Short mmCIF file of N, CA and C in Angstrom, two decimals:
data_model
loop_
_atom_site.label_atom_id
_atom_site.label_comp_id
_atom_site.label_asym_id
_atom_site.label_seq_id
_atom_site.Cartn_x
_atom_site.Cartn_y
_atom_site.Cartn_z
N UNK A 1 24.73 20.42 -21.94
CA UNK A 1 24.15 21.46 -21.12
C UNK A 1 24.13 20.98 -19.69
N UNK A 2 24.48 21.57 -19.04
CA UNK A 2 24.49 21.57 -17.13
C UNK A 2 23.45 22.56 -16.48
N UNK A 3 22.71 22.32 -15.38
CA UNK A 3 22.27 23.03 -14.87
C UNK A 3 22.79 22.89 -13.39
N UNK A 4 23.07 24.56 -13.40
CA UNK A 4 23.96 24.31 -11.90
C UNK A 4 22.70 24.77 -11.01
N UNK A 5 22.90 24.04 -9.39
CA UNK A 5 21.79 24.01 -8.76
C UNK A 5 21.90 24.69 -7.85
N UNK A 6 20.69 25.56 -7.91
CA UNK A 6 20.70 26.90 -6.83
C UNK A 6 19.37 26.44 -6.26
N UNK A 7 19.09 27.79 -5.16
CA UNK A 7 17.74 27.38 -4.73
C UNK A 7 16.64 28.09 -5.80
N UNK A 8 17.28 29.08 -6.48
CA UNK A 8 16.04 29.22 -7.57
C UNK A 8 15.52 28.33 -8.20
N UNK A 9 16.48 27.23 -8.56
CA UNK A 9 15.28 26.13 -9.45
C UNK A 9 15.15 24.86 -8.78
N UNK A 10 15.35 25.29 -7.04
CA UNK A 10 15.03 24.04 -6.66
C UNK A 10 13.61 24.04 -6.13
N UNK A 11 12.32 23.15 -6.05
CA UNK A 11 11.47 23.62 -4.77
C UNK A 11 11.30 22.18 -4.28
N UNK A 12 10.58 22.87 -2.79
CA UNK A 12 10.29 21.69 -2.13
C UNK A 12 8.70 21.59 -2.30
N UNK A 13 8.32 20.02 -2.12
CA UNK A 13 6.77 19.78 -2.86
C UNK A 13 6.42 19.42 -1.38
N UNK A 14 4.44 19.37 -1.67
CA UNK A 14 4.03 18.22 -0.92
C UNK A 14 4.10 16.93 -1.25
N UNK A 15 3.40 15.85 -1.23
CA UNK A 15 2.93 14.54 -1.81
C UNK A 15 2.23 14.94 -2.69
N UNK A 16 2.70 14.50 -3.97
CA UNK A 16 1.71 14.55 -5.46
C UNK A 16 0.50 13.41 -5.13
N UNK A 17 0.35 12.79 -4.57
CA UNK A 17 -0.59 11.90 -4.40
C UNK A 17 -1.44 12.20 -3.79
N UNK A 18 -1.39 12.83 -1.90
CA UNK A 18 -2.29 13.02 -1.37
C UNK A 18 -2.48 14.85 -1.34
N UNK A 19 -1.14 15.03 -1.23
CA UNK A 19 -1.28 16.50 -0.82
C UNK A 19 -0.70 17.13 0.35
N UNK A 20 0.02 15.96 1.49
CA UNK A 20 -0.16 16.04 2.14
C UNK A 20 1.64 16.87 2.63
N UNK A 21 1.85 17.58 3.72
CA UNK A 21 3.57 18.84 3.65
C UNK A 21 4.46 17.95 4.61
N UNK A 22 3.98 16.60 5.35
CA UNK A 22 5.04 16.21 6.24
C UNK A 22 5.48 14.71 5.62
N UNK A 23 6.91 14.71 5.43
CA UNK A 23 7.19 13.77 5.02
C UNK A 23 8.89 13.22 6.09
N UNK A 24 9.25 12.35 5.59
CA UNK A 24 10.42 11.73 6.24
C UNK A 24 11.65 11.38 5.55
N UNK A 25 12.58 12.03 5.27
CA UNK A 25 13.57 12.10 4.66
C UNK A 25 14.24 10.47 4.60
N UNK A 26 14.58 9.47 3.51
CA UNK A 26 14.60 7.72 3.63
C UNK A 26 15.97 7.87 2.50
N UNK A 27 16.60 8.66 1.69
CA UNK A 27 17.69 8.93 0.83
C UNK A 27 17.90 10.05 0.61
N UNK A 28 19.22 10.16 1.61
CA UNK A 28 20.08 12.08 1.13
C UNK A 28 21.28 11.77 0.04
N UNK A 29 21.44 10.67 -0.49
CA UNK A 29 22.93 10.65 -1.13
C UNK A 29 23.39 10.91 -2.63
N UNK A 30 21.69 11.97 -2.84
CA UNK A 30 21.65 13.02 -4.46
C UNK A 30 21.89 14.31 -4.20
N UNK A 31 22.93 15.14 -3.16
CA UNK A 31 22.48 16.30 -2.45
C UNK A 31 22.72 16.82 -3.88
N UNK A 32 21.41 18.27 -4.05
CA UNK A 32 20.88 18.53 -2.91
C UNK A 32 19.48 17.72 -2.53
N UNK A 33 18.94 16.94 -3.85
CA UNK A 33 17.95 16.45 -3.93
C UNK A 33 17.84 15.12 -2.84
N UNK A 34 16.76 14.63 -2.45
CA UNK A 34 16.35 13.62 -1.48
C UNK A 34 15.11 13.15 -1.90
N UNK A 35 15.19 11.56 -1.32
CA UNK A 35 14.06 10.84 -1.30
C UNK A 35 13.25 11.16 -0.22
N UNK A 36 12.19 11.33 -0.44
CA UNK A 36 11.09 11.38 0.94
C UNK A 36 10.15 10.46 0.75
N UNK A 37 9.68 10.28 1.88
CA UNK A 37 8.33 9.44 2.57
C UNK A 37 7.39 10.26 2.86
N UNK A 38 6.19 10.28 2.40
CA UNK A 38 4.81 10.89 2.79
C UNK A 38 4.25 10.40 4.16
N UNK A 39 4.41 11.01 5.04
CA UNK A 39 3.81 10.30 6.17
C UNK A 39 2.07 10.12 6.80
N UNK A 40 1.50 10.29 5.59
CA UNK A 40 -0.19 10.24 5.34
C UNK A 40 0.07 8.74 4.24
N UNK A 41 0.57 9.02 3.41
CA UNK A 41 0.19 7.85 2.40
C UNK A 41 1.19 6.87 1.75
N UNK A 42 2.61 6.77 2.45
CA UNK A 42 3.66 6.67 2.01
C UNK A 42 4.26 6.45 0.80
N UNK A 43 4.09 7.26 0.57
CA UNK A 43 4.33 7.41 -0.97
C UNK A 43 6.03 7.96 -1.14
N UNK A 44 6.97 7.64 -1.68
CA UNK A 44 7.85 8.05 -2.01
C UNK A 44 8.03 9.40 -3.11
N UNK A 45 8.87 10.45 -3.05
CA UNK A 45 8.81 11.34 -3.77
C UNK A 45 10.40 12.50 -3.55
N UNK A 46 10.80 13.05 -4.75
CA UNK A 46 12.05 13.87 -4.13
C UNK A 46 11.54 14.64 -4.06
N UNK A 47 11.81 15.71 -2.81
CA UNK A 47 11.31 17.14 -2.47
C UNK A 47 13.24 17.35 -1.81
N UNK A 48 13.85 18.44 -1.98
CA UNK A 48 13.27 19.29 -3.15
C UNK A 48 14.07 18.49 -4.45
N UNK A 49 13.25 19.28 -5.54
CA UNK A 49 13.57 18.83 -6.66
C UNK A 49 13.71 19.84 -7.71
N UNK A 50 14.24 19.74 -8.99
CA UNK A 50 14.24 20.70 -9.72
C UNK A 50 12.87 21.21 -10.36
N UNK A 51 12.60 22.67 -10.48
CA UNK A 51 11.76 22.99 -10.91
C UNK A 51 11.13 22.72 -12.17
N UNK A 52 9.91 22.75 -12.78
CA UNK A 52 9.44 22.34 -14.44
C UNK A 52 10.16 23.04 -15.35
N UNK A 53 10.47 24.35 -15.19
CA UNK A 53 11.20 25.37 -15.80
C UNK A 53 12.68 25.23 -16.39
N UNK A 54 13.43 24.95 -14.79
CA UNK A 54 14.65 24.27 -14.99
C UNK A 54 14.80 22.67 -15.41
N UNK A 55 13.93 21.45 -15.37
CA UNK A 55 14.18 20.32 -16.09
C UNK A 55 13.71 20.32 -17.80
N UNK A 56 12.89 21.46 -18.19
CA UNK A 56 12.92 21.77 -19.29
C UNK A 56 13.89 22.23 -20.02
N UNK A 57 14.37 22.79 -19.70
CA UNK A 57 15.95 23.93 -19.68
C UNK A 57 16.98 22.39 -19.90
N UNK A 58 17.10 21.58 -18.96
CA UNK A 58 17.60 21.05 -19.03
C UNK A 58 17.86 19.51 -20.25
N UNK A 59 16.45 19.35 -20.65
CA UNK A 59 15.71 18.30 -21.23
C UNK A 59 15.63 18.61 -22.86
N UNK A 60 15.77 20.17 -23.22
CA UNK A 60 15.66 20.79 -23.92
C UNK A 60 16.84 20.09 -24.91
N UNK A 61 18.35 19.75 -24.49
CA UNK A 61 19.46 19.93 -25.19
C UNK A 61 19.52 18.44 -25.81
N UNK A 62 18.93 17.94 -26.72
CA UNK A 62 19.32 16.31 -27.07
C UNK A 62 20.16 15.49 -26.77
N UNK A 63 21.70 16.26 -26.48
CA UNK A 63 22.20 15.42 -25.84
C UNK A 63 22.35 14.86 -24.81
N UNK A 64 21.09 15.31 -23.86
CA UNK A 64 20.99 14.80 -22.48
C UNK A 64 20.76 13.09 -23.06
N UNK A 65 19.80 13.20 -23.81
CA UNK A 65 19.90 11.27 -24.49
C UNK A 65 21.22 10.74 -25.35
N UNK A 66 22.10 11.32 -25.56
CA UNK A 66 22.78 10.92 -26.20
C UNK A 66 24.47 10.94 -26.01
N UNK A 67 24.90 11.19 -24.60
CA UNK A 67 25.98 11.36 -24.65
C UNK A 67 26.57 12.61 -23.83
N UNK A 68 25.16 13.61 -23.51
CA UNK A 68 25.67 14.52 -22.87
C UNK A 68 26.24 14.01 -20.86
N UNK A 69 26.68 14.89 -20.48
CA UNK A 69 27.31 15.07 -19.15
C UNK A 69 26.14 14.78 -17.93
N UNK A 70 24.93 15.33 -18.46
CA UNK A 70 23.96 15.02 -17.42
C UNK A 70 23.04 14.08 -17.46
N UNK A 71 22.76 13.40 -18.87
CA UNK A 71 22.26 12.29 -18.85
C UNK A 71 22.50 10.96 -18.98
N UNK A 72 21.85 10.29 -20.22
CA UNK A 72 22.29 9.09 -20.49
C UNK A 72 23.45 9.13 -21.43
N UNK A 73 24.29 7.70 -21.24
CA UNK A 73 25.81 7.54 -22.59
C UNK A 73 25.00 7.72 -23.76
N UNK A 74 23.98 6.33 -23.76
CA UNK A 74 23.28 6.71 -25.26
C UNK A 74 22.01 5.74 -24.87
N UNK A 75 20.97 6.62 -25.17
CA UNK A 75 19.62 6.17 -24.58
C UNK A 75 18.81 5.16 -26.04
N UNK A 76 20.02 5.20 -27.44
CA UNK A 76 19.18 4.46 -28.51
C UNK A 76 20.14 3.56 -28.55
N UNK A 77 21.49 3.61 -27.69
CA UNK A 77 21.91 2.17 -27.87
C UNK A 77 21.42 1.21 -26.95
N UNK A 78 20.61 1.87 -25.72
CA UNK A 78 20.17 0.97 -24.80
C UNK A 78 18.57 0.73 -25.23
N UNK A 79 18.50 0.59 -26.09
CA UNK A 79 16.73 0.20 -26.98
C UNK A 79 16.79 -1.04 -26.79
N UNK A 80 17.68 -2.38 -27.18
CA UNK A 80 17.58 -3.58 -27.58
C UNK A 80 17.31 -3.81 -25.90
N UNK A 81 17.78 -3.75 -24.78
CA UNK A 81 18.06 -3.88 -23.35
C UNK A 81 17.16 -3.33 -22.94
N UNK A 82 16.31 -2.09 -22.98
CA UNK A 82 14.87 -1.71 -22.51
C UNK A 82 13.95 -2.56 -22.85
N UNK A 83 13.70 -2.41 -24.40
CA UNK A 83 12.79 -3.18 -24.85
C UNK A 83 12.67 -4.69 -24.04
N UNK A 84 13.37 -5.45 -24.20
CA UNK A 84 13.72 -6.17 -23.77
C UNK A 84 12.65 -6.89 -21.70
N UNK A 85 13.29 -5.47 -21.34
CA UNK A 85 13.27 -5.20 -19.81
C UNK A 85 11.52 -5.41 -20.06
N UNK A 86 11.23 -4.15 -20.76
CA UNK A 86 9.66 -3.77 -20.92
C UNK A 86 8.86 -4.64 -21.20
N UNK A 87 9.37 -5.47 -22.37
CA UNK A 87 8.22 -6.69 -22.47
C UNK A 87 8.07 -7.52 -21.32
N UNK A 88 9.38 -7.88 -20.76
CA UNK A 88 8.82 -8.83 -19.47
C UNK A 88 8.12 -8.12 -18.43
N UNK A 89 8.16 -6.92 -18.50
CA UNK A 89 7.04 -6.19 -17.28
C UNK A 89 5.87 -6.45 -18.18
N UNK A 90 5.46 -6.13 -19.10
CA UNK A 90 4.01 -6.23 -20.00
C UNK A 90 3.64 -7.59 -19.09
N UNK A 91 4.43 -8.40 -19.63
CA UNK A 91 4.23 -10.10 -19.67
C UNK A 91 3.79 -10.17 -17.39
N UNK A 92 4.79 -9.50 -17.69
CA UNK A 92 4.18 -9.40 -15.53
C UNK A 92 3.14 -9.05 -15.10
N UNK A 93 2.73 -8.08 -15.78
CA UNK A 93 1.58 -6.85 -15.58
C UNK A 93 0.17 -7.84 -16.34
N UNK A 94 0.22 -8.62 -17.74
CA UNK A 94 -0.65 -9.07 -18.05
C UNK A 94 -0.78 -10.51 -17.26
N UNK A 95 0.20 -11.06 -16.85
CA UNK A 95 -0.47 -12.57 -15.61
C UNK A 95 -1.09 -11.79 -14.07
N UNK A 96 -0.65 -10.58 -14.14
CA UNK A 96 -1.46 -10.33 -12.90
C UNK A 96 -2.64 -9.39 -13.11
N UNK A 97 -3.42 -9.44 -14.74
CA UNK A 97 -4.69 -9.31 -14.57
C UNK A 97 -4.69 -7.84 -14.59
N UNK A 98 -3.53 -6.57 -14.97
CA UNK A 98 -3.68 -5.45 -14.53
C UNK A 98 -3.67 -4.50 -15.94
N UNK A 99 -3.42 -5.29 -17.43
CA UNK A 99 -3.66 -5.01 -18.53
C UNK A 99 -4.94 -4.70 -19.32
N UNK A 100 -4.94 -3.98 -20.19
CA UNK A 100 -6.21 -3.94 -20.99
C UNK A 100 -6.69 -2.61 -21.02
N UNK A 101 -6.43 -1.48 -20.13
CA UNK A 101 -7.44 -0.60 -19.77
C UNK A 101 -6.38 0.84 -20.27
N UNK A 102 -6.35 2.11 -19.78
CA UNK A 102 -5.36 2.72 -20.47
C UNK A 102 -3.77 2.50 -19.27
N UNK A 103 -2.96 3.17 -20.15
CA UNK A 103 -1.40 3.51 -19.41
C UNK A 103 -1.13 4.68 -20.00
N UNK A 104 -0.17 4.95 -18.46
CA UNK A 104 0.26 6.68 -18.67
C UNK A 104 1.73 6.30 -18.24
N UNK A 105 2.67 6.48 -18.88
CA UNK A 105 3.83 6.35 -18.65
C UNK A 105 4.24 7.99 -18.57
N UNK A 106 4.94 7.98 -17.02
CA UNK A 106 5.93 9.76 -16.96
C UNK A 106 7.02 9.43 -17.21
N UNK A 107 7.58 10.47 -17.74
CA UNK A 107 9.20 10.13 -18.57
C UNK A 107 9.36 9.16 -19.35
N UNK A 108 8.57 9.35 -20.79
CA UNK A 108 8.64 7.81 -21.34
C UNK A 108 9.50 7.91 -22.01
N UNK A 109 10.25 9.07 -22.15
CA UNK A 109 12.28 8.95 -22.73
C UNK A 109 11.41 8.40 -24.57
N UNK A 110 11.52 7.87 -25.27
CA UNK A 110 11.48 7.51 -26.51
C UNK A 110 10.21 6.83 -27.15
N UNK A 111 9.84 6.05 -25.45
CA UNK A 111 8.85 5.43 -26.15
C UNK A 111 8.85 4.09 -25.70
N UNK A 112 9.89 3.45 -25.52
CA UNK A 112 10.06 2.51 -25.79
C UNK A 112 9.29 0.97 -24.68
N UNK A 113 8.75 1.70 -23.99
CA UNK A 113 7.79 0.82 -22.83
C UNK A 113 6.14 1.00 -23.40
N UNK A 114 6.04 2.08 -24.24
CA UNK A 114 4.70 2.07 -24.99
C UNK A 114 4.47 1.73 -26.15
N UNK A 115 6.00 1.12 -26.63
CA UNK A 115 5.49 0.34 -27.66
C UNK A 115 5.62 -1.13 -27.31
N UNK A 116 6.46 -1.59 -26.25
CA UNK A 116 6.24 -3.16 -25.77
C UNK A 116 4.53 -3.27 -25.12
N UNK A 117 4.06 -2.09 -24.42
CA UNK A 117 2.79 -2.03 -23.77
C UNK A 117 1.13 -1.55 -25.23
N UNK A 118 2.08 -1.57 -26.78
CA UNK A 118 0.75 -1.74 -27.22
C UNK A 118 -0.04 -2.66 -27.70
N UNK A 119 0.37 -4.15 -27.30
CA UNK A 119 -1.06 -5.24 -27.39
C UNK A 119 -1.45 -4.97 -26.03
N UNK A 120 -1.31 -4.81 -25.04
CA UNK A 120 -1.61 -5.27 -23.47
C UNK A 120 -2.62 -4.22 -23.25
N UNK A 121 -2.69 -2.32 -23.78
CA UNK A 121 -2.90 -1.41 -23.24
C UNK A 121 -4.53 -1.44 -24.54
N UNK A 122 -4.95 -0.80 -24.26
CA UNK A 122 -6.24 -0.28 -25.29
C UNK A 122 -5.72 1.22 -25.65
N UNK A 123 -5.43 1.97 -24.42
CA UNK A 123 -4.88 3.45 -24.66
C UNK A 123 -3.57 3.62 -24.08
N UNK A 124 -2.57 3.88 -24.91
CA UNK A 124 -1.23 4.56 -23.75
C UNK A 124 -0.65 6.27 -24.60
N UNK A 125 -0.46 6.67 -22.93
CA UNK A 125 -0.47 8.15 -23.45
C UNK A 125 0.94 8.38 -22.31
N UNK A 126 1.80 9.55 -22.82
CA UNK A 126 3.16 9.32 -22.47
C UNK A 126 3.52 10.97 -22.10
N UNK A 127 4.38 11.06 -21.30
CA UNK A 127 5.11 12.83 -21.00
C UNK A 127 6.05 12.71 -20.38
N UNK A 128 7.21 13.60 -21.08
CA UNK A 128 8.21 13.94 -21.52
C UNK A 128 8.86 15.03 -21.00
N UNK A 129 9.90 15.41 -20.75
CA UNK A 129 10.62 16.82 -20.48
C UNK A 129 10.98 17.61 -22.02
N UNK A 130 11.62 16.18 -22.52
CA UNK A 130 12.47 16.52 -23.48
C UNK A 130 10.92 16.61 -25.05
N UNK A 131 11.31 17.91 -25.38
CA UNK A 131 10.16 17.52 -26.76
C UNK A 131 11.04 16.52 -27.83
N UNK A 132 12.37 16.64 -28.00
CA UNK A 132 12.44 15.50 -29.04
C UNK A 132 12.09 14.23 -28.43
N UNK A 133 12.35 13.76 -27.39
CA UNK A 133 11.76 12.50 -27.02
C UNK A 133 10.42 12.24 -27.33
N UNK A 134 9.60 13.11 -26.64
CA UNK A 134 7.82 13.22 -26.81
C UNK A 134 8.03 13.16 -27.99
N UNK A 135 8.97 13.54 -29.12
CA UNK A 135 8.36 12.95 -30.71
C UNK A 135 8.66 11.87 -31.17
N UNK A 136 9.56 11.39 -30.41
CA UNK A 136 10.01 9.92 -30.94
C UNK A 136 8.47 9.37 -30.29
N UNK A 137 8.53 9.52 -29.03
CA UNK A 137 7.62 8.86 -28.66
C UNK A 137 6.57 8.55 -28.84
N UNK A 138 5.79 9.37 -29.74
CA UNK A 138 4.57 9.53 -30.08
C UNK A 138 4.30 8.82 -31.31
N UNK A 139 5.46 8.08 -31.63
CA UNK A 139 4.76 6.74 -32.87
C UNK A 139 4.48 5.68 -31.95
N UNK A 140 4.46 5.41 -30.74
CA UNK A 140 4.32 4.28 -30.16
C UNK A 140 3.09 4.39 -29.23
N UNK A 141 2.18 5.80 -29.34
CA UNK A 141 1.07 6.13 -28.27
C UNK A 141 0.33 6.99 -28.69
N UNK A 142 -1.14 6.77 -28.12
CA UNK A 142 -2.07 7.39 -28.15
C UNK A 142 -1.79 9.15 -28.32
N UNK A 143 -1.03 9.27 -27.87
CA UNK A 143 -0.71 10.59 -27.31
C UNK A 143 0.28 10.70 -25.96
N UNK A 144 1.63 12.19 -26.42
CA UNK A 144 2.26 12.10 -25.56
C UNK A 144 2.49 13.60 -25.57
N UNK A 145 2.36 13.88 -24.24
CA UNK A 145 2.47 15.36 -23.80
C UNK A 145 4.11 15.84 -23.58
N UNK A 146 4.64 17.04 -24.05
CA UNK A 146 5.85 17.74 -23.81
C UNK A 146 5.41 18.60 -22.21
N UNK A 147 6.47 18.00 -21.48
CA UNK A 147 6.15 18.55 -20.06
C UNK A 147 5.70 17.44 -19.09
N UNK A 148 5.82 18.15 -17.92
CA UNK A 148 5.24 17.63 -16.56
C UNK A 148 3.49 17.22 -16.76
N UNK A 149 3.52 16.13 -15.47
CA UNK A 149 1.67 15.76 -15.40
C UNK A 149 1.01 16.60 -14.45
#
């Protein structure tokens, strides 16, 4: 599945963080999408970006994990190599004292950072575009939402 990009499913945001409408364009080389800078809190963020509507649409087709055109080659052959990745962030995250309390992973794709993060976490809760992902995902977490945060 492709989603071709118009301005109907594109919009432009503020800062999800502060709120704030002026930002500074720091990466154009996804046109039409771009990296921005929040210039209140610098926060990085793409504006514009595809709408919830249209990355659902898009997130919807399984093979975006598996081979399709717009996503990943294969998102369960790269398990051994995430996993992998994820535990040494756990292992990063727990020497610097920042473990124990809950985690919210966005786009947790399968899962696979909430299940290296369940000795470290007390609660991890996860969201998804794709609902088959959010179901894989949801043997490895507290709870994981289908959709945007």
């Amino acid at each position: 599945m492709s989603i071709k990009t118009s301005h109907q499913n594109l919009e432009y945001s503020s800062c999800p963080i502060c709120g704030f409408n002026t930002y500074t364009e720091v990466y154009k080389k996804f046109n039409p999408y771009k990296v921005v800078q929040c210039k209140a809190c610098l926060f990085y963020f793409l504006s514009p970006r595809l709408t919830e509507s249209s990355m659902l649409e898009l997130y919807s087709d399984d093979t975006y994990f598996e081979g399709g055109s717009d996503g990943y080659s294969s998102y369960v052959e790269q398990k051994t190599a995430l996993c992998a990745t994820f535990k040494k962030l756990m292992f990063n995250i727990e020497k610097r004292k920042l473990s124990g309390g809950r985690l919210l992973e966005v786009g947790c794709g399968y899962g696979y950072l909430l299940k290296e993060a369940a000795e470290k976490f007390e609660t991890r809760i996860g969201t998804d575009f794709s609902a088959h992902a959010a179901q894989e995902a949801s043997i490895y977490a507290d709870h994981v939402y289908h959709g945007g945060i």
